Tab-separated table of C-alpha atoms and ligand atoms in Angstrom:
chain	number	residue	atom	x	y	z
A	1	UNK	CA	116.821	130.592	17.269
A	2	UNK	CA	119.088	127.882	16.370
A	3	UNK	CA	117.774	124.637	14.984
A	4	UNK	CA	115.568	122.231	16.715
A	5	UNK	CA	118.634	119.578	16.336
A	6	UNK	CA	121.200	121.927	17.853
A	7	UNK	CA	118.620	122.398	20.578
A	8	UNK	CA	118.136	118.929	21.742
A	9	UNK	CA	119.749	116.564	24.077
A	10	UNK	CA	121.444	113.799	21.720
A	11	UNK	CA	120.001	111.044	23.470
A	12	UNK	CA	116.636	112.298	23.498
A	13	UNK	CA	117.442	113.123	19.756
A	14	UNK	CA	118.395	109.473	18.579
A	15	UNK	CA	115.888	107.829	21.082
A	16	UNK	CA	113.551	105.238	19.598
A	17	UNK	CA	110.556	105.302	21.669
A	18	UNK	CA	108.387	102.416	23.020
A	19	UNK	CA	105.764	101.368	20.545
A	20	UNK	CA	102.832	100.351	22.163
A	21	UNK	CA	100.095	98.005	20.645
A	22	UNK	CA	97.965	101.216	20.155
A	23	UNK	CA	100.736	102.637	18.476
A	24	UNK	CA	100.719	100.535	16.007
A	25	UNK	CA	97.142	99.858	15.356
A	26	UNK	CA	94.710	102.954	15.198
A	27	UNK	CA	92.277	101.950	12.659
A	28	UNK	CA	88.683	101.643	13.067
A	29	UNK	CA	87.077	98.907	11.873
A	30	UNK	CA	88.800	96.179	14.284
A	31	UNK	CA	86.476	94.561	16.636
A	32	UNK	CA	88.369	91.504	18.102
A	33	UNK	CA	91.368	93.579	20.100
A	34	UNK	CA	93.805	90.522	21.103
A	35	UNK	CA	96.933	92.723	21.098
A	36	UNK	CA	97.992	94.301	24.537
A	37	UNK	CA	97.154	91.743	27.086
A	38	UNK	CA	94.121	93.067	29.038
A	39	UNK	CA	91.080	91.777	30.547
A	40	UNK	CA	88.550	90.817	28.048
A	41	UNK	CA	86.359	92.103	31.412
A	42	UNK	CA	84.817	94.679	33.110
A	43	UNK	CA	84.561	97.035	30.260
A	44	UNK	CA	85.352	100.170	29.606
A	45	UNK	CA	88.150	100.039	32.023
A	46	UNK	CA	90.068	97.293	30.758
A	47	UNK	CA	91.273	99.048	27.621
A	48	UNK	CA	94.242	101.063	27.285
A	49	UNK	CA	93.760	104.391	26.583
A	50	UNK	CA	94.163	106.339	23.471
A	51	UNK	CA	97.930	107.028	23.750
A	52	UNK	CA	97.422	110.421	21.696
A	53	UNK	CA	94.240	111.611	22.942
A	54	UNK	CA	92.958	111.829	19.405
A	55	UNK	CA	89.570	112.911	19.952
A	56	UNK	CA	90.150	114.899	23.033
A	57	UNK	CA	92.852	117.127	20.890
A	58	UNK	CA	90.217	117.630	18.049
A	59	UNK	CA	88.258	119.250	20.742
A	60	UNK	CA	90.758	121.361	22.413
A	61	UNK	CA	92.476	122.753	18.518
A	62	UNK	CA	88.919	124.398	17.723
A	63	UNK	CA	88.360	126.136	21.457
A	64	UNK	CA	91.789	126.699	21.967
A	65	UNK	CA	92.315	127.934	17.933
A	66	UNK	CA	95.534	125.678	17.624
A	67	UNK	CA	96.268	122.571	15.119
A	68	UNK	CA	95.960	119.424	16.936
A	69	UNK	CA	99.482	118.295	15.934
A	70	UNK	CA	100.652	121.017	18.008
A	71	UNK	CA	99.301	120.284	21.217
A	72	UNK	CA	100.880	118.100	23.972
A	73	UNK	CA	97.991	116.472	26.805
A	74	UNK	CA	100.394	115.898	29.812
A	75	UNK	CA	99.218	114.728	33.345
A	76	UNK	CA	99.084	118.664	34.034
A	77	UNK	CA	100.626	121.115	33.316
A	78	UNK	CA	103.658	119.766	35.282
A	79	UNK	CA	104.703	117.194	33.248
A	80	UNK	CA	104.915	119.093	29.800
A	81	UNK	CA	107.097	121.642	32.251
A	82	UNK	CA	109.279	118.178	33.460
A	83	UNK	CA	109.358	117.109	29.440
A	84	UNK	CA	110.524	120.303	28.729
A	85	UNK	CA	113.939	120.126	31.022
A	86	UNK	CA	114.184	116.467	29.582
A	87	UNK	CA	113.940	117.075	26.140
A	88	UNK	CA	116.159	119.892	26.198
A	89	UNK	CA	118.410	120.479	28.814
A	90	UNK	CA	121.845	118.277	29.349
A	91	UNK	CA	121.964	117.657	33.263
A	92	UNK	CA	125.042	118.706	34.974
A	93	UNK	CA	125.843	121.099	31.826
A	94	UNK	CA	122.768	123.303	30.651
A	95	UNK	CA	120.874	125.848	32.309
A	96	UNK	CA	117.397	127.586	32.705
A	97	UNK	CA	116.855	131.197	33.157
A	98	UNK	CA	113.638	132.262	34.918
A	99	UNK	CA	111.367	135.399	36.008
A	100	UNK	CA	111.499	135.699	40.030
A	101	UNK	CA	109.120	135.314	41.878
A	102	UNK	CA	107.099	132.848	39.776
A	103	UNK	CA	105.720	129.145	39.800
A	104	UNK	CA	107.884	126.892	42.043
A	105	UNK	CA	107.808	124.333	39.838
A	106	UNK	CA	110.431	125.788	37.079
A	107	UNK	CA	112.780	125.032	39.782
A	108	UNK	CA	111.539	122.214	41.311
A	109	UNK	CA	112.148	120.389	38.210
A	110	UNK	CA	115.469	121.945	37.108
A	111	UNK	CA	116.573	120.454	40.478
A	112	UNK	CA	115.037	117.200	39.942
A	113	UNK	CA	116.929	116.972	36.190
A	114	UNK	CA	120.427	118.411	37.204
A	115	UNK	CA	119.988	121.705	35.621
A	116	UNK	CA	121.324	124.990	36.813
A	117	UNK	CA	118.578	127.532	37.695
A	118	UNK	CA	119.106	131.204	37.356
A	119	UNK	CA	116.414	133.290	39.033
A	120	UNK	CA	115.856	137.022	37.737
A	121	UNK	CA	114.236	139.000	39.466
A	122	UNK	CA	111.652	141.034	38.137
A	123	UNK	CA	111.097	145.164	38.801
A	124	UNK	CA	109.727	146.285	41.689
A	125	UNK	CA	106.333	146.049	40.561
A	126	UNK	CA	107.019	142.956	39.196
A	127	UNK	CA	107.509	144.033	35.784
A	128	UNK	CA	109.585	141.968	33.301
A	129	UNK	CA	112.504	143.533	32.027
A	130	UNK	CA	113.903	141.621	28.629
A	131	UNK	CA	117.085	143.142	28.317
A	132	UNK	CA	117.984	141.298	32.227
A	133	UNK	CA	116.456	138.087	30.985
A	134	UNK	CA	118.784	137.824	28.017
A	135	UNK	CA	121.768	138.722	29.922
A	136	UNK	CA	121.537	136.239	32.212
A	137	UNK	CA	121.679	133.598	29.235
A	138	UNK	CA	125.002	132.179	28.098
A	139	UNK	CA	125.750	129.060	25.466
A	140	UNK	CA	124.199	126.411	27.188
A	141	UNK	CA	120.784	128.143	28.246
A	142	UNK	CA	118.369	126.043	26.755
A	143	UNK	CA	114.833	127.449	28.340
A	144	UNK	CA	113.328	130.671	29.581
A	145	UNK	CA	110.452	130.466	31.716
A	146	UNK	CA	107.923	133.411	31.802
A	147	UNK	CA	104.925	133.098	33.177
A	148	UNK	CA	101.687	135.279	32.427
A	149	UNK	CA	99.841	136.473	33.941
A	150	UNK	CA	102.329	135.448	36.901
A	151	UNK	CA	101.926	133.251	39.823
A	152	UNK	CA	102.228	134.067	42.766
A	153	UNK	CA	102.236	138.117	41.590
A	154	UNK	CA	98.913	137.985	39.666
A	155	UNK	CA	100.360	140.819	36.676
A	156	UNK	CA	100.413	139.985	33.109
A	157	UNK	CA	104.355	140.459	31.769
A	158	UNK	CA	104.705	143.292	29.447
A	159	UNK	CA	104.234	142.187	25.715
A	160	UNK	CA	106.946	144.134	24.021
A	161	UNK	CA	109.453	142.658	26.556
A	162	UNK	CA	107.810	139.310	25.860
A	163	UNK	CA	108.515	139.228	22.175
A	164	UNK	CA	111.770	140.861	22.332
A	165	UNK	CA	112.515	137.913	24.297
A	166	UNK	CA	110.974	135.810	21.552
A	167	UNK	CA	113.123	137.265	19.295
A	168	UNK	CA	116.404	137.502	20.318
A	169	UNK	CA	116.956	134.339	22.555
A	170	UNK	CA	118.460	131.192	20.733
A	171	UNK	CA	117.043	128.435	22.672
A	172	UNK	CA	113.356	127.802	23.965
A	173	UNK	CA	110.834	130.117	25.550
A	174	UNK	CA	108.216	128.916	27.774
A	175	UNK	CA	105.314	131.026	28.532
A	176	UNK	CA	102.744	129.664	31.183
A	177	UNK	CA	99.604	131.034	30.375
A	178	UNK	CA	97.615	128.764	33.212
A	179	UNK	CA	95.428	131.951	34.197
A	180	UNK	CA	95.345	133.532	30.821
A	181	UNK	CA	91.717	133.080	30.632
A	182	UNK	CA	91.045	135.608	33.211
A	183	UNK	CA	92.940	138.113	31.786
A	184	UNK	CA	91.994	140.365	29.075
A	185	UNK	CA	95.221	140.327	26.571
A	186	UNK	CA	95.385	138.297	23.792
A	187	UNK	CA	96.782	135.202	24.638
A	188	UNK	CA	100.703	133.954	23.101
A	189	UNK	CA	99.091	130.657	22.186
A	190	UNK	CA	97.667	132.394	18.850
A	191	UNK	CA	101.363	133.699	18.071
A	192	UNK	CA	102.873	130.371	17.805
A	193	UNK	CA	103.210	130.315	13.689
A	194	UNK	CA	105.137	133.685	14.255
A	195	UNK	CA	107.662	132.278	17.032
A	196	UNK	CA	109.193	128.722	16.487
A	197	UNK	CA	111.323	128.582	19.846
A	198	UNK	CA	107.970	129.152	21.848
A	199	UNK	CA	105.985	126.717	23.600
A	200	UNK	CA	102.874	128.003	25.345
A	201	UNK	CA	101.179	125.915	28.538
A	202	UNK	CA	97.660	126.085	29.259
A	203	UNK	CA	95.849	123.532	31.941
A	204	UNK	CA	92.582	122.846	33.311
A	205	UNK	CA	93.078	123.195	37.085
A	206	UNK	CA	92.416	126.966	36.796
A	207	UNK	CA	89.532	128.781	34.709
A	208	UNK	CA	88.301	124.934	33.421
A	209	UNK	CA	87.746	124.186	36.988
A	210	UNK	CA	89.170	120.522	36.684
A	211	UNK	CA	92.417	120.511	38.899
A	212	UNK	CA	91.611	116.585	40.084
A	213	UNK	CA	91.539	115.479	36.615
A	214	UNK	CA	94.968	116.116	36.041
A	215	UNK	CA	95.016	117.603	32.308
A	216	UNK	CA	97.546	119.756	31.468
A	217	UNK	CA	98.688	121.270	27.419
A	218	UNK	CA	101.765	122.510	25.502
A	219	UNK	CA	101.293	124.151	22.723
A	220	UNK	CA	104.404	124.524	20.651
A	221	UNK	CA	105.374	123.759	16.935
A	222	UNK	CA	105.012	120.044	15.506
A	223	UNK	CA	108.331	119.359	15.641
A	224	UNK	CA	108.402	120.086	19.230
A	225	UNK	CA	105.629	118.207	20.542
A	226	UNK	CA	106.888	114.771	18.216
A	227	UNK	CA	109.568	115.284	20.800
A	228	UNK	CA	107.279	115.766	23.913
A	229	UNK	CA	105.272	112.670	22.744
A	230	UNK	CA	108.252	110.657	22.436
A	231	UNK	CA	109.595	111.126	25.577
A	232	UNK	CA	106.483	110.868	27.724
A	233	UNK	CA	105.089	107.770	29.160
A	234	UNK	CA	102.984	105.749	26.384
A	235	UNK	CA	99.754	106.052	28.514
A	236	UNK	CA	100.408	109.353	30.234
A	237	UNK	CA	96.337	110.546	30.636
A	238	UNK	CA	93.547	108.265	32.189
A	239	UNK	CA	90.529	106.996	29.507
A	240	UNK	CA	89.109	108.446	32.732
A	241	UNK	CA	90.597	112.159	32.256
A	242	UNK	CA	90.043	112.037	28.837
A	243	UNK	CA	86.174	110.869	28.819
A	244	UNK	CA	85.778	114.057	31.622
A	245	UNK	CA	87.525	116.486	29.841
A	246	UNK	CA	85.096	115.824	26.480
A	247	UNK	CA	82.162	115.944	28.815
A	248	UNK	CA	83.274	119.872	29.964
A	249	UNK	CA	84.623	120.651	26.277
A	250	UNK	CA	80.960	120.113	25.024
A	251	UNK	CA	79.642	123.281	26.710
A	252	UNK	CA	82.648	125.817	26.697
A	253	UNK	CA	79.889	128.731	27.844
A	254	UNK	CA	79.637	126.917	31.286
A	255	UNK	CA	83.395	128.190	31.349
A	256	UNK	CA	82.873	131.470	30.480
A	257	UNK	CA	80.119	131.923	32.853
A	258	UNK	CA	82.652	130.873	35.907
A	259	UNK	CA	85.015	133.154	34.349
A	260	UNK	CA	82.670	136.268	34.839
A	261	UNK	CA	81.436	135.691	37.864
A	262	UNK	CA	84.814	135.230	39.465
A	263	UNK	CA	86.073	138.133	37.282
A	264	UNK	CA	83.427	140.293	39.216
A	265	UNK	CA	84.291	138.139	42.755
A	266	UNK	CA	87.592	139.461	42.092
A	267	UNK	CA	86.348	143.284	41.965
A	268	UNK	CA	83.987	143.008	45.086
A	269	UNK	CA	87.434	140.881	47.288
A	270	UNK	CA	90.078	143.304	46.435
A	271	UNK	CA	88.076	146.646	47.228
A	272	UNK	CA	87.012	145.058	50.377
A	273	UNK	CA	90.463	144.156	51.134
A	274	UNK	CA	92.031	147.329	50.445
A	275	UNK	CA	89.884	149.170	53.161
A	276	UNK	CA	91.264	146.863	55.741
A	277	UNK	CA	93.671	148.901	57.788
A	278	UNK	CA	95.535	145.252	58.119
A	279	UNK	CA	96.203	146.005	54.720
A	280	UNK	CA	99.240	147.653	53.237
A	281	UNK	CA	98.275	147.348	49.579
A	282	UNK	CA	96.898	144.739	46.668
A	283	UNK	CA	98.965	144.078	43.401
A	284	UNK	CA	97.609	144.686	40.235
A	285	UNK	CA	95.686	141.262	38.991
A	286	UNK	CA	94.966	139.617	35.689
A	287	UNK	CA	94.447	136.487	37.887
A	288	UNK	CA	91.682	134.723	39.382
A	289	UNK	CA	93.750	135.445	42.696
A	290	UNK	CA	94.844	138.282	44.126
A	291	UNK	CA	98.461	138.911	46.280
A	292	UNK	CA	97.869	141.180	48.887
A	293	UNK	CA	100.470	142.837	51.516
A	294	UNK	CA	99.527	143.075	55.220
A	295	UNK	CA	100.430	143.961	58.315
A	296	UNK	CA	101.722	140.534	59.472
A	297	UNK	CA	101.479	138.614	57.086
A	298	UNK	CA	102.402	135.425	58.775
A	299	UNK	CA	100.112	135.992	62.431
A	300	UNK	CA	97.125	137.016	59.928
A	301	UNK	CA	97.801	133.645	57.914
A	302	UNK	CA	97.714	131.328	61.543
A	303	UNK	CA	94.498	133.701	62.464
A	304	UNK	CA	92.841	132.438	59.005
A	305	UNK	CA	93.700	128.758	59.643
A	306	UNK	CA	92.098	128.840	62.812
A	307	UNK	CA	89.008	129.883	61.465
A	308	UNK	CA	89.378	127.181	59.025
A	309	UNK	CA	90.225	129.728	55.771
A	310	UNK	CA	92.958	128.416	54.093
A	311	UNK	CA	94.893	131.464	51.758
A	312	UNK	CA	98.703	130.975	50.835
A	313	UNK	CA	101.436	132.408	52.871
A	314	UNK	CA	103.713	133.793	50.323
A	315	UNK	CA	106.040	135.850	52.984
A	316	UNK	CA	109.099	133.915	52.847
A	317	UNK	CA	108.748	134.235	48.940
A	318	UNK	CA	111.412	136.657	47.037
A	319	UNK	CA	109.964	140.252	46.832
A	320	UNK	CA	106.615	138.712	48.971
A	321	UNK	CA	107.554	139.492	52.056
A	322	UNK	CA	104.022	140.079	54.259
A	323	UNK	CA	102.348	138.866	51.509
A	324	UNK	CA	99.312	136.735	51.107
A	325	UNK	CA	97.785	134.869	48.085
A	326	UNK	CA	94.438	134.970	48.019
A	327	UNK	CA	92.237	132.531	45.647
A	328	UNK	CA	88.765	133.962	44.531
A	329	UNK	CA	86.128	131.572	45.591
A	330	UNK	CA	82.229	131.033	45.422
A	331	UNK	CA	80.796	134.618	47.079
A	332	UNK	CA	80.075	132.773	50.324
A	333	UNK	CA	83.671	131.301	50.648
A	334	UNK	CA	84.796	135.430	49.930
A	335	UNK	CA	82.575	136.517	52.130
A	336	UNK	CA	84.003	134.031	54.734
A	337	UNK	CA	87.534	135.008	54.410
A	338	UNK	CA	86.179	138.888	54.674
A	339	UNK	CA	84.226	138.271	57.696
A	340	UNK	CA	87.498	137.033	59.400
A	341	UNK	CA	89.358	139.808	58.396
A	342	UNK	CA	87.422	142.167	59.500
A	343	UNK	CA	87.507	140.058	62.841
A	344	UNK	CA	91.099	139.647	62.951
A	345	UNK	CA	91.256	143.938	63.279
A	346	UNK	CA	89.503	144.387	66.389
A	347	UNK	CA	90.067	140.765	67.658
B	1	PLP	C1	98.234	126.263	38.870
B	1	PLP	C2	99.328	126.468	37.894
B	1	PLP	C3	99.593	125.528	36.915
B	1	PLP	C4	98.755	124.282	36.803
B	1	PLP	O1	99.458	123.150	36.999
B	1	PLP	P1	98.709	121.762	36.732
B	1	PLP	O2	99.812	120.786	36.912
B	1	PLP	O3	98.227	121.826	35.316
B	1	PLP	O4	97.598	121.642	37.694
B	1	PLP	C5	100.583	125.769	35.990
B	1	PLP	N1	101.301	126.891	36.039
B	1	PLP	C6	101.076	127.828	36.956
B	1	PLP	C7	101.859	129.069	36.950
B	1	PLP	C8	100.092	127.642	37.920
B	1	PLP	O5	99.891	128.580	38.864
């Protein structure tokens, strides 16, 4: 890797960031709070909210086993993936170097910030394959985006290949481990002493079941995230957000529980799927969704919607062609989308 200075844009680099009257006081026995200009009414909304999301980190470093000066709180997971192209990557001269297919929003935001994306497609069972990764990099590739277990393809990447990646690239690796809690390998978020280009993303639209709250996490070295927080907006997640998120941390098992019992959802969807004869085949899954290749992909996804069962159409997608996404739901919502299947064949 080369050093965090070499690494970031200059500007971003030199940048003194806004100090907000939060900033600068954080003590606790202050009562009287004159400082930032809000309504002395209609409490607790009129305060600010706690720009670093001290207590809310505290709770997240002991379930998530990470120090809480390594952890970014974005407004999901999309904004640590925005801060990451902004911290790092010089528009109109740096590039990004991704798995394909994955997450649209790698690109989406490489767009948005000027930056040349290079796609790489993975093996035809979407497998990663390092050794293409790094030779798609030149000088001014500044990120790698992996994602695992991947969206829209469901597999988790091949370790080996991850950490060879790890080890051998100069600039930053990203791995998006959104659905890692469904999956059964240990997760890169533990590694990150061992790997100081990595930053790891976690959220809790997926297994934490709190998509409208908008809470997404890096987790990356210190260094890294001093950079995050002083590029991102001063009040980037809601007193709201943060209150609900501490209300789910304080029973973690209520997680788990959802976990297994979509873990076994999963089981029950995808055998029941693979005996349609509209079905060509299901991918491999460490996800709590499942990609599955049909007949007609396209005429079975307008059949769904008519029926009022919403799955993604992934067929115009890179190696996806006739392919569905399918999200694992409550049993009756499964046994919903099976029932229309099942229709759609003799129908
Ligand atoms: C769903 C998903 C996310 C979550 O994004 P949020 O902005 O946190 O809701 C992140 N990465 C991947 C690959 C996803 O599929």
């Amino acid at each position: 890797m080369k050093e965090l200075k070499d690494l970031v844009r200059p500007n971003i680099l030199k940048l003194a960031p806004y100090s907000s009257a939060r900033d600068e006081y954080s003590g606790q026995t202050a009562h009287v709070f004159l400082d930032a200009n809000e309504n002395p009414y209609n409490s607790p909304f009129n305060r600010y909210p706690d720009p670093l999301q001290t207590e809310l980190k505290a709770m997240i470093a002991k379930i998530k086993g990470i120090p809480s000066d390594c952890i970014f709180l974005g407004n999901g997971s999309d904004e640590a993936i925005d801060l990451a192209y902004r911290c790092f990557a010089r528009p109109g001269i740096d590039n990004a170097v991704a798995i394909e297919p994955t997450y649209g929003m790698y690109k989406v935001c490489a767009d948005i910030n000027d930056i040349e994306y290079r796609p790489v497609l993975l093996g035809s069972n979407f497998e990663l394959d390092a050794e293409k990764i790094l030779t798609a990099c030149d000088n001014n590739t500044k990120l790698i985006w992996l994602c695992s277990p991947n969206n829209p393809t469901g597999n988790n990447l091949d370790r080996h290949e991850i950490e060879m990646i790890l080890m051998k690239f100069h600039g930053l690796v990203v791995i998006d481990e959104a659905y890692s809690d469904f999956s059964h390998e240990k997760p890169f978020r533990l590694e990150l002493a061992n790997y100081p280009n990595m930053i790891v993303l976690n959220t809790m639209s997926k297994a934490w079941g709190s998509a409208g709250i908008r809470l997404g996490m890096a987790f990356a070295s210190k260094e890294i995230i001093k950079l995050f927080n002083k590029v991102k907006y001063p009040y980037n997640i809601s007193s709201l957000t943060q209150k609900q998120a501490c209300e789910l941390l304080k029973d973690p098992f209520q997680v788990d529980k959802w976990i297994k019992t979509i873990l076994l959802e999963r089981t029950r969807v995808i055998d029941a799927i693979n005996i349609l004869p509209i079905c060509k085949k299901t991918y491999p899954t460490n996800a709590n969704f499942v990609l599955a290749e049909m007949d007609n992909a396209q005429d079975i996804y307008d059949y769904l919607v008519k029926k009022g069962v919403i799955v993604r159409n992934r067929n115009r997608v890179t190696m996806c062609s006739n392919c569905l996404r399918i999200s694992i739901g409550t049993k009756s919502e499964n046994n919903e989308l099976l029932a229309a299947l099942r229709q759609y064949q003799i129908s």
